Amino acid sequence: MSDSPKITPADLDYLAMNEVIFILPGFSLGRITLILGDFGPFVPSIATKAPLWFALYLKERKLCQIQVPSWLTCEWLETKRNEERSDPDGPLHPIHLHYMEISSILLNHASDDIPQAEEIRTLIKDIWDMRMSKLRRSISIMIKEQHVHAQVKNISYMELFCIRPHLCNSLFLIDHIQKAS
Amino acid sequence: MNSLSQLNNTSLSQSASFRDSTYVSHYSEAFNFYDIDDILASELRIPCSFNVTAYRLGYLHTNSKTEHIETGTNLELPLWLAKSLAGRKNIVKVSVPIRYTKEIRQELEADANSSDLNKLGPYYYESGIKLLSFDTPDVDAIAEVLIKTFCSRSRYIMDRSHNIYDRDQLQITNRLDESEKKLFMCGRQSVEKFQQWETQKCKKLSSSGFVRMKRKRQFDDI
């Protein structure tokens, strides 16, 4: 059985840094070419796309304002929470696959650009708890009733990280017993 | 001798590569050679009766003073020995150990969560799996019970490993079989890492314990 998961939450943070968000630059600059693609030109106070790591770099130097992604607003998260709450036995609802990482990064580094930051923090935590309990319930049903396959949609990377060791190793053990008999 | 050492080398390197790959379990037969759990699991004692007379092996039977083991003698042999004696020339007849008999199986079927698998045998699943290779009529029933027991205990292990925050783990793990303990620790590690990430602890750089120890030793030398 594997000793520890290879991918850590810090790695997931790193992967999430490549997500593209909108910034309001406080400077002007021509097009820049990155591995992700071309970005810019940057004109002061005109919303422009940029990768998250670049946005954070600028933010640290107070060169830009970060525009909160549409899925990180209070209204949107509230509808999400209500959706998840309304059917506790149903499937997971679509959500940004890096929602935990991006929200944590933005709340920690750019909280002054986010209106109602505290409410958002609570909502994210609520959504996380509900989704995890859903996942745990469906996994235990799957293992108990010995289904051979299950379809899971909309599972985010952080959720996957938390449940993968248990799920994979349980299935390995069951498979091992079945192969021996 | 040379070929043997070569063989050992290849299996060592194989087991090293197996450790690197994250989600490959140790449940593949090929890598079990150096696995201490596997060795301990095959120590399970199995009641056997001899089909033939075993000459000059009387010392194995502690209660008798005879030089030979007579035909029909009942003796408990470790699993690894019984396997080769029963398999090849049908020297012994194997019967199911007490821990896997019908009474215990019924107990497990009735309520798997309340039974103490560590008490039944610290390697209940592993030894049970090894038992399946014997030619006894109970084999199918044992396999079914092993799977059912694990399936119903899985939820308990997952819930505990996800929800125990810095509490005493011993209370939970001392009722688990060794395979379940490993499963528990696996889940535990991922949750611990997640908690560290949540509290931003993983982003702080700290010197490794090895370096600190090394510095101390250098001062001692002076």
Short mmCIF file of C-alpha atoms in Angstrom, two decimals:
data_model
loop_
_atom_site.label_atom_id
_atom_site.label_comp_id
_atom_site.label_asym_id
_atom_site.label_seq_id
_atom_site.Cartn_x
_atom_site.Cartn_y
_atom_site.Cartn_z
CA MET A 1 0.00 0.00 0.00
CA SER A 2 1.38 3.40 -0.89
CA ASP A 3 2.99 5.24 1.99
CA SER A 4 1.88 8.73 1.09
CA PRO A 5 0.27 10.47 -1.83
CA LYS A 6 2.80 11.87 -4.25
CA ILE A 7 0.87 14.98 -5.21
CA THR A 8 0.58 17.39 -2.30
CA PRO A 9 -1.83 20.30 -1.84
CA ALA A 10 1.14 22.60 -2.49
CA ASP A 11 1.49 21.00 -5.93
CA LEU A 12 -2.19 21.63 -6.56
CA ASP A 13 -1.62 25.26 -5.61
CA TYR A 14 1.14 25.37 -8.17
CA LEU A 15 -1.12 23.89 -10.86
CA ALA A 16 -3.87 26.34 -10.03
CA MET A 17 -1.48 29.23 -10.57
CA ASN A 18 -1.82 28.67 -14.33
CA GLU A 19 -5.53 29.57 -14.34
CA VAL A 20 -6.28 32.71 -16.31
CA ILE A 21 -8.06 35.56 -14.53
CA PHE A 22 -8.83 39.20 -15.28
CA ILE A 23 -6.76 42.02 -13.86
CA LEU A 24 -6.98 45.81 -13.99
CA PRO A 25 -3.39 46.85 -14.65
CA GLY A 26 -1.96 50.06 -13.24
CA PHE A 27 0.75 50.31 -15.87
CA SER A 28 1.13 49.98 -19.62
CA LEU A 29 3.00 47.20 -21.35
CA GLY A 30 2.93 45.57 -24.78
CA ARG A 31 2.17 41.94 -25.51
CA ILE A 32 4.13 39.39 -23.51
CA THR A 33 4.63 35.79 -24.57
CA LEU A 34 4.39 33.10 -21.90
CA ILE A 35 4.19 29.33 -22.11
CA LEU A 36 0.42 29.59 -21.62
CA GLY A 37 0.14 31.94 -24.62
CA ASP A 38 0.26 35.63 -25.40
CA PHE A 39 -1.07 38.16 -22.90
CA GLY A 40 -1.63 41.86 -23.11
CA PRO A 41 -1.22 44.55 -24.22
CA PHE A 42 -1.73 45.99 -20.75
CA VAL A 43 -3.40 49.38 -20.65
CA PRO A 44 -4.13 51.07 -17.29
CA SER A 45 -7.62 50.34 -15.90
CA ILE A 46 -8.69 48.10 -18.78
CA ALA A 47 -9.49 44.55 -17.80
CA THR A 48 -6.96 42.16 -19.32
CA LYS A 49 -6.40 38.42 -19.05
CA ALA A 50 -3.36 37.16 -17.15
CA PRO A 51 -2.29 33.94 -15.49
CA LEU A 52 -2.85 33.83 -11.74
CA TRP A 53 0.83 33.71 -10.84
CA PHE A 54 1.50 36.80 -12.94
CA ALA A 55 -1.44 38.59 -11.38
CA LEU A 56 -0.10 37.79 -7.91
CA TYR A 57 3.35 39.02 -8.88
CA LEU A 58 1.88 42.33 -10.01
CA LYS A 59 -0.40 42.49 -6.99
CA GLU A 60 2.54 42.13 -4.62
CA ARG A 61 4.14 45.16 -6.28
CA LYS A 62 0.81 47.03 -6.18
CA LEU A 63 0.77 47.26 -9.97
CA CYS A 64 -2.68 45.83 -10.56
CA GLN A 65 -6.09 45.15 -9.13
CA ILE A 66 -7.41 41.63 -9.38
CA GLN A 67 -10.93 41.15 -10.68
CA VAL A 68 -12.68 38.44 -8.75
CA PRO A 69 -13.74 35.55 -11.03
CA SER A 70 -17.48 35.33 -11.55
CA TRP A 71 -17.67 32.04 -9.63
CA LEU A 72 -16.09 33.53 -6.53
CA THR A 73 -18.85 35.99 -5.75
CA CYS A 74 -21.19 35.66 -2.81
CA GLU A 75 -24.34 35.24 -4.94
CA TRP A 76 -22.85 32.54 -7.12
CA LEU A 77 -21.44 30.59 -4.18
CA GLU A 78 -24.74 30.87 -2.33
CA THR A 79 -26.61 29.34 -5.26
CA LYS A 80 -23.98 26.60 -5.37
CA ARG A 81 -24.36 25.93 -1.67
CA ASN A 82 -28.12 25.74 -2.00
CA GLU A 83 -27.81 23.39 -4.94
CA GLU A 84 -25.56 21.05 -2.98
CA ARG A 85 -27.76 21.31 0.08
CA SER A 86 -30.99 20.65 -1.81
CA ASP A 87 -30.03 17.09 -2.81
CA PRO A 88 -27.63 15.57 -0.30
CA ASP A 89 -27.86 12.17 -2.03
CA GLY A 90 -27.47 13.45 -5.57
CA PRO A 91 -24.40 13.88 -7.74
CA LEU A 92 -21.84 16.66 -7.34
CA HIS A 93 -22.74 19.92 -9.07
CA PRO A 94 -20.34 21.53 -11.54
CA ILE A 95 -17.83 23.84 -9.92
CA HIS A 96 -14.41 25.20 -10.82
CA LEU A 97 -11.99 22.28 -10.58
CA HIS A 98 -9.46 24.39 -8.67
CA TYR A 99 -12.03 26.22 -6.54
CA MET A 100 -10.34 25.43 -3.21
CA GLU A 101 -6.87 26.46 -4.34
CA ILE A 102 -7.81 29.63 -6.20
CA SER A 103 -10.14 30.86 -3.50
CA SER A 104 -7.52 30.26 -0.82
CA ILE A 105 -4.80 32.00 -2.87
CA LEU A 106 -6.97 35.01 -3.65
CA LEU A 107 -8.34 35.31 -0.13
CA ASN A 108 -4.85 35.20 1.33
CA HIS A 109 -3.08 37.49 -1.10
CA ALA A 110 -5.68 39.78 -2.56
CA SER A 111 -8.41 40.00 0.06
CA ASP A 112 -8.64 43.78 -0.41
CA ASP A 113 -9.89 43.24 -3.97
CA ILE A 114 -12.60 40.82 -2.88
CA PRO A 115 -15.83 42.27 -1.52
CA GLN A 116 -17.30 40.24 1.38
CA ALA A 117 -14.16 38.16 1.76
CA GLU A 118 -15.23 36.64 5.08
CA GLU A 119 -18.60 35.51 3.76
CA ILE A 120 -16.89 33.92 0.78
CA ARG A 121 -14.50 32.08 3.08
CA THR A 122 -17.43 30.62 5.03
CA LEU A 123 -19.35 29.72 1.89
CA ILE A 124 -16.35 27.91 0.39
CA LYS A 125 -15.90 25.96 3.61
CA ASP A 126 -19.61 25.04 3.64
CA ILE A 127 -19.50 23.88 0.04
CA TRP A 128 -16.34 21.87 0.70
CA ASP A 129 -17.87 20.11 3.72
CA MET A 130 -21.06 19.26 1.88
CA ARG A 131 -19.27 17.95 -1.18
CA MET A 132 -16.89 15.86 0.90
CA SER A 133 -19.69 14.28 2.88
CA LYS A 134 -21.48 13.48 -0.38
CA LEU A 135 -18.35 11.86 -1.74
CA ARG A 136 -17.75 9.87 1.42
CA ARG A 137 -21.31 8.61 1.41
CA SER A 138 -21.22 7.57 -2.23
CA ILE A 139 -17.83 5.86 -1.81
CA SER A 140 -19.02 3.83 1.13
CA ILE A 141 -22.17 2.82 -0.75
CA MET A 142 -20.06 1.85 -3.74
CA ILE A 143 -17.72 -0.30 -1.67
CA LYS A 144 -20.42 -1.83 0.48
CA GLU A 145 -22.60 -2.88 -2.42
CA GLN A 146 -19.55 -3.92 -4.44
CA HIS A 147 -20.34 -2.00 -7.59
CA VAL A 148 -17.74 -2.58 -10.24
CA HIS A 149 -17.73 0.94 -11.58
CA ALA A 150 -18.96 4.36 -10.65
CA GLN A 151 -19.17 7.57 -12.59
CA VAL A 152 -18.07 10.68 -10.77
CA LYS A 153 -18.43 14.04 -12.48
CA ASN A 154 -17.32 17.47 -11.34
CA ILE A 155 -14.91 16.30 -8.68
CA SER A 156 -12.31 18.95 -7.91
CA TYR A 157 -8.61 18.24 -7.56
CA MET A 158 -8.49 18.86 -3.83
CA GLU A 159 -11.42 16.50 -3.19
CA LEU A 160 -9.74 13.88 -5.31
CA PHE A 161 -6.56 14.32 -3.29
CA CYS A 162 -8.40 13.70 -0.03
CA ILE A 163 -10.31 10.59 -1.02
CA ARG A 164 -7.96 8.87 -3.45
CA PRO A 165 -5.69 6.96 -1.01
CA HIS A 166 -8.59 5.39 0.81
CA LEU A 167 -10.63 4.56 -2.26
CA CYS A 168 -7.77 3.13 -4.33
CA ASN A 169 -6.32 1.03 -1.53
CA SER A 170 -9.73 -0.32 -0.52
CA LEU A 171 -10.38 -1.41 -4.07
CA PHE A 172 -6.91 -2.97 -4.27
CA LEU A 173 -7.57 -5.03 -1.14
CA ILE A 174 -10.95 -6.24 -2.42
CA ASP A 175 -9.42 -7.06 -5.78
CA HIS A 176 -6.63 -8.95 -4.04
CA ILE A 177 -9.09 -11.15 -2.12
CA GLN A 178 -11.16 -11.76 -5.24
CA LYS A 179 -8.13 -12.75 -7.28
CA ALA A 180 -6.98 -15.21 -4.63
CA SER A 181 -10.31 -17.02 -4.43
CA MET B 1 24.70 -18.78 -6.30
CA ASN B 2 25.40 -16.13 -8.88
CA SER B 3 22.02 -16.49 -10.47
CA LEU B 4 20.41 -16.33 -7.05
CA SER B 5 22.07 -13.03 -6.20
CA GLN B 6 21.05 -11.73 -9.60
CA LEU B 7 17.50 -12.76 -8.88
CA ASN B 8 17.62 -10.97 -5.54
CA ASN B 9 18.94 -7.85 -7.19
CA THR B 10 16.17 -7.74 -9.73
CA SER B 11 13.45 -8.24 -7.16
CA LEU B 12 15.03 -5.56 -4.96
CA SER B 13 15.08 -3.05 -7.79
CA GLN B 14 11.55 -4.02 -8.69
CA SER B 15 10.38 -3.43 -5.16
CA ALA B 16 12.18 -0.08 -5.18
CA SER B 17 10.38 1.01 -8.31
CA PHE B 18 7.15 -0.23 -6.78
CA ARG B 19 7.68 2.05 -3.77
CA ASP B 20 8.05 4.99 -6.14
CA SER B 21 4.83 4.47 -7.98
CA THR B 22 2.18 6.04 -5.86
CA TYR B 23 -0.99 4.08 -6.18
CA VAL B 24 0.30 0.60 -6.85
CA SER B 25 -0.51 -1.56 -3.89
CA HIS B 26 1.73 -4.26 -2.53
CA TYR B 27 -0.90 -6.81 -3.31
CA SER B 28 0.74 -8.09 -6.44
CA GLU B 29 2.27 -11.49 -5.87
CA ALA B 30 5.62 -10.71 -7.48
CA PHE B 31 6.76 -8.18 -4.92
CA ASN B 32 5.98 -10.02 -1.74
CA PHE B 33 9.37 -11.59 -1.18
CA TYR B 34 10.80 -8.95 1.15
CA ASP B 35 7.51 -7.80 2.61
CA ILE B 36 7.65 -8.30 6.38
CA ASP B 37 3.84 -8.26 6.63
CA ASP B 38 3.66 -11.01 4.10
CA ILE B 39 6.16 -13.11 6.04
CA LEU B 40 4.30 -12.58 9.31
CA ALA B 41 0.98 -13.36 7.67
CA SER B 42 2.28 -16.74 6.55
CA GLU B 43 3.13 -17.66 10.16
CA LEU B 44 -0.51 -18.52 10.85
CA ARG B 45 -0.80 -21.98 12.42
CA ILE B 46 -2.99 -24.43 10.63
CA PRO B 47 -4.30 -27.74 12.04
CA CYS B 48 -2.98 -30.54 9.86
CA SER B 49 -3.19 -34.32 10.03
CA PHE B 50 -0.46 -36.46 8.52
CA ASN B 51 -1.43 -38.78 5.69
CA VAL B 52 1.89 -40.63 5.80
CA THR B 53 4.45 -41.41 8.46
CA ALA B 54 7.09 -38.70 8.69
CA TYR B 55 10.34 -40.37 9.69
CA ARG B 56 12.58 -38.77 12.32
CA LEU B 57 10.41 -35.67 12.60
CA GLY B 58 9.04 -36.60 16.02
CA TYR B 59 10.68 -33.53 17.53
CA LEU B 60 8.12 -31.35 15.74
CA HIS B 61 5.42 -32.93 17.89
CA THR B 62 6.21 -31.55 21.33
CA ASN B 63 3.81 -33.80 23.25
CA SER B 64 5.05 -37.15 22.00
CA LYS B 65 8.32 -38.85 22.74
CA THR B 66 8.33 -40.98 19.58
CA GLU B 67 10.98 -40.66 16.94
CA HIS B 68 8.59 -40.53 13.98
CA ILE B 69 5.33 -38.74 13.34
CA GLU B 70 2.79 -41.49 12.78
CA THR B 71 0.08 -41.45 10.12
CA GLY B 72 -3.01 -39.65 11.38
CA THR B 73 -1.20 -37.46 13.89
CA ASN B 74 -2.80 -34.04 14.33
CA LEU B 75 -0.32 -31.20 14.44
CA GLU B 76 -0.40 -27.45 13.96
CA LEU B 77 1.98 -26.34 11.23
CA PRO B 78 2.75 -22.82 10.02
CA LEU B 79 1.00 -21.83 6.82
CA TRP B 80 4.11 -21.71 4.67
CA LEU B 81 5.07 -25.26 5.65
CA ALA B 82 1.57 -26.68 5.40
CA LYS B 83 1.22 -25.17 1.94
CA SER B 84 4.10 -27.08 0.45
CA LEU B 85 3.35 -30.30 2.36
CA ALA B 86 -0.31 -30.31 1.36
CA GLY B 87 0.25 -29.18 -2.19
CA ARG B 88 2.94 -31.38 -3.59
CA LYS B 89 2.60 -34.93 -2.40
CA ASN B 90 -0.46 -34.67 -0.23
CA ILE B 91 1.60 -35.43 2.88
CA VAL B 92 -0.77 -33.61 5.23
CA LYS B 93 -4.48 -32.96 5.23
CA VAL B 94 -5.32 -29.37 6.08
CA SER B 95 -8.36 -28.20 8.01
CA VAL B 96 -9.56 -24.64 8.58
CA PRO B 97 -8.02 -22.78 11.56
CA ILE B 98 -10.36 -21.76 14.38
CA ARG B 99 -10.32 -18.09 13.42
CA TYR B 100 -11.83 -18.89 10.04
CA THR B 101 -14.39 -21.51 11.10
CA LYS B 102 -18.09 -21.18 10.58
CA GLU B 103 -18.85 -19.76 14.04
CA ILE B 104 -16.42 -16.88 13.63
CA ARG B 105 -17.57 -16.33 10.08
CA GLN B 106 -21.17 -16.06 11.24
CA GLU B 107 -20.10 -13.60 13.90
CA LEU B 108 -18.40 -11.44 11.29
CA GLU B 109 -21.38 -11.64 8.98
CA ALA B 110 -23.72 -10.60 11.75
CA ASP B 111 -21.84 -7.44 12.66
CA ALA B 112 -18.41 -6.88 11.20
CA ASN B 113 -17.99 -3.44 12.74
CA SER B 114 -18.15 -4.64 16.32
CA SER B 115 -15.63 -7.44 16.05
CA ASP B 116 -12.01 -6.95 16.98
CA LEU B 117 -10.04 -8.11 13.95
CA ASN B 118 -6.72 -7.39 15.62
CA LYS B 119 -7.61 -9.96 18.26
CA LEU B 120 -8.70 -12.50 15.66
CA GLY B 121 -5.28 -12.24 14.12
CA PRO B 122 -3.30 -9.16 13.31
CA TYR B 123 -3.12 -10.33 9.71
CA TYR B 124 -6.67 -11.58 9.38
CA TYR B 125 -7.14 -10.63 5.72
CA GLU B 126 -3.63 -11.49 4.56
CA SER B 127 -3.59 -14.90 6.24
CA GLY B 128 -7.12 -15.51 5.02
CA ILE B 129 -6.06 -14.77 1.47
CA LYS B 130 -3.20 -17.24 1.77
CA LEU B 131 -5.62 -19.81 3.15
CA LEU B 132 -7.64 -19.57 -0.05
CA SER B 133 -4.98 -21.44 -1.99
CA PHE B 134 -5.67 -24.63 0.01
CA ASP B 135 -8.00 -27.28 -1.25
CA THR B 136 -10.62 -27.17 1.50
CA PRO B 137 -14.36 -26.95 0.90
CA ASP B 138 -14.67 -23.76 3.01
CA VAL B 139 -12.54 -21.66 0.65
CA ASP B 140 -15.39 -19.89 -1.14
CA ALA B 141 -17.17 -19.09 2.11
CA ILE B 142 -13.97 -17.65 3.60
CA ALA B 143 -13.35 -15.43 0.56
CA GLU B 144 -16.92 -14.17 0.68
CA VAL B 145 -16.69 -13.37 4.38
CA LEU B 146 -13.37 -11.57 3.97
CA ILE B 147 -14.79 -9.32 1.27
CA LYS B 148 -18.05 -8.69 3.09
CA THR B 149 -16.25 -7.92 6.34
CA PHE B 150 -13.94 -5.46 4.68
CA CYS B 151 -16.72 -3.78 2.73
CA SER B 152 -18.77 -3.11 5.81
CA ARG B 153 -15.79 -1.95 7.88
CA SER B 154 -14.50 0.34 5.15
CA ARG B 155 -16.90 3.18 5.99
CA TYR B 156 -15.84 3.15 9.63
CA ILE B 157 -12.16 3.35 8.70
CA MET B 158 -12.70 6.15 6.20
CA ASP B 159 -14.83 8.22 8.57
CA ARG B 160 -12.35 7.85 11.40
CA SER B 161 -9.30 8.60 9.28
CA HIS B 162 -10.96 11.74 7.88
CA ASN B 163 -12.36 13.09 11.11
CA ILE B 164 -9.85 12.41 13.83
CA TYR B 165 -8.17 15.73 14.62
CA ASP B 166 -5.02 15.18 16.67
CA ARG B 167 -6.87 12.72 18.86
CA ASP B 168 -5.52 9.49 20.21
CA GLN B 169 -5.45 7.14 17.25
CA LEU B 170 -4.74 4.05 19.27
CA GLN B 171 -8.33 3.70 20.39
CA ILE B 172 -9.33 3.26 16.77
CA THR B 173 -6.40 1.36 15.36
CA ASN B 174 -6.16 -1.29 18.05
CA ARG B 175 -9.33 -2.91 16.74
CA LEU B 176 -8.11 -2.95 13.15
CA ASP B 177 -6.29 -5.63 11.24
CA GLU B 178 -2.86 -4.69 9.83
CA SER B 179 -4.14 -4.09 6.29
CA GLU B 180 -6.87 -1.87 7.70
CA LYS B 181 -4.32 -0.01 9.80
CA LYS B 182 -2.33 0.75 6.69
CA LEU B 183 -5.48 1.93 4.97
CA PHE B 184 -6.25 4.13 7.96
CA MET B 185 -2.78 5.66 7.96
CA CYS B 186 -2.97 6.32 4.22
CA GLY B 187 -6.18 8.25 4.57
CA ARG B 188 -4.81 9.96 7.65
CA GLN B 189 -1.71 11.22 5.82
CA SER B 190 -3.68 12.81 3.02
CA VAL B 191 -6.00 14.52 5.48
CA GLU B 192 -3.06 15.74 7.55
CA LYS B 193 -1.49 17.21 4.43
CA PHE B 194 -4.73 18.89 3.57
CA GLN B 195 -4.98 20.40 7.05
CA GLN B 196 -1.43 21.68 6.82
CA TRP B 197 -2.28 23.30 3.53
CA GLU B 198 -5.46 24.81 4.98
CA THR B 199 -3.54 26.42 7.84
CA GLN B 200 -0.74 27.46 5.46
CA LYS B 201 1.77 25.46 7.46
CA CYS B 202 3.16 23.70 4.41
CA LYS B 203 4.36 26.99 2.96
CA LYS B 204 6.70 27.79 5.82
CA LEU B 205 10.23 26.64 5.27
CA SER B 206 11.85 24.81 8.16
CA SER B 207 15.16 23.07 8.50
CA SER B 208 15.00 19.32 8.22
CA GLY B 209 15.44 17.24 11.35
CA PHE B 210 18.47 15.58 9.85
CA VAL B 211 20.35 18.88 9.51
CA ARG B 212 19.57 19.88 13.08
CA MET B 213 20.83 16.55 14.39
CA LYS B 214 23.98 16.83 12.32
CA ARG B 215 24.84 20.24 13.73
CA LYS B 216 24.44 18.93 17.26
CA ARG B 217 26.78 16.07 16.62
CA GLN B 218 29.44 18.41 15.27
CA PHE B 219 29.32 20.46 18.46
CA ASP B 220 29.68 17.29 20.47
CA ASP B 221 32.79 16.37 18.51
CA ILE B 222 34.46 19.66 19.39
#
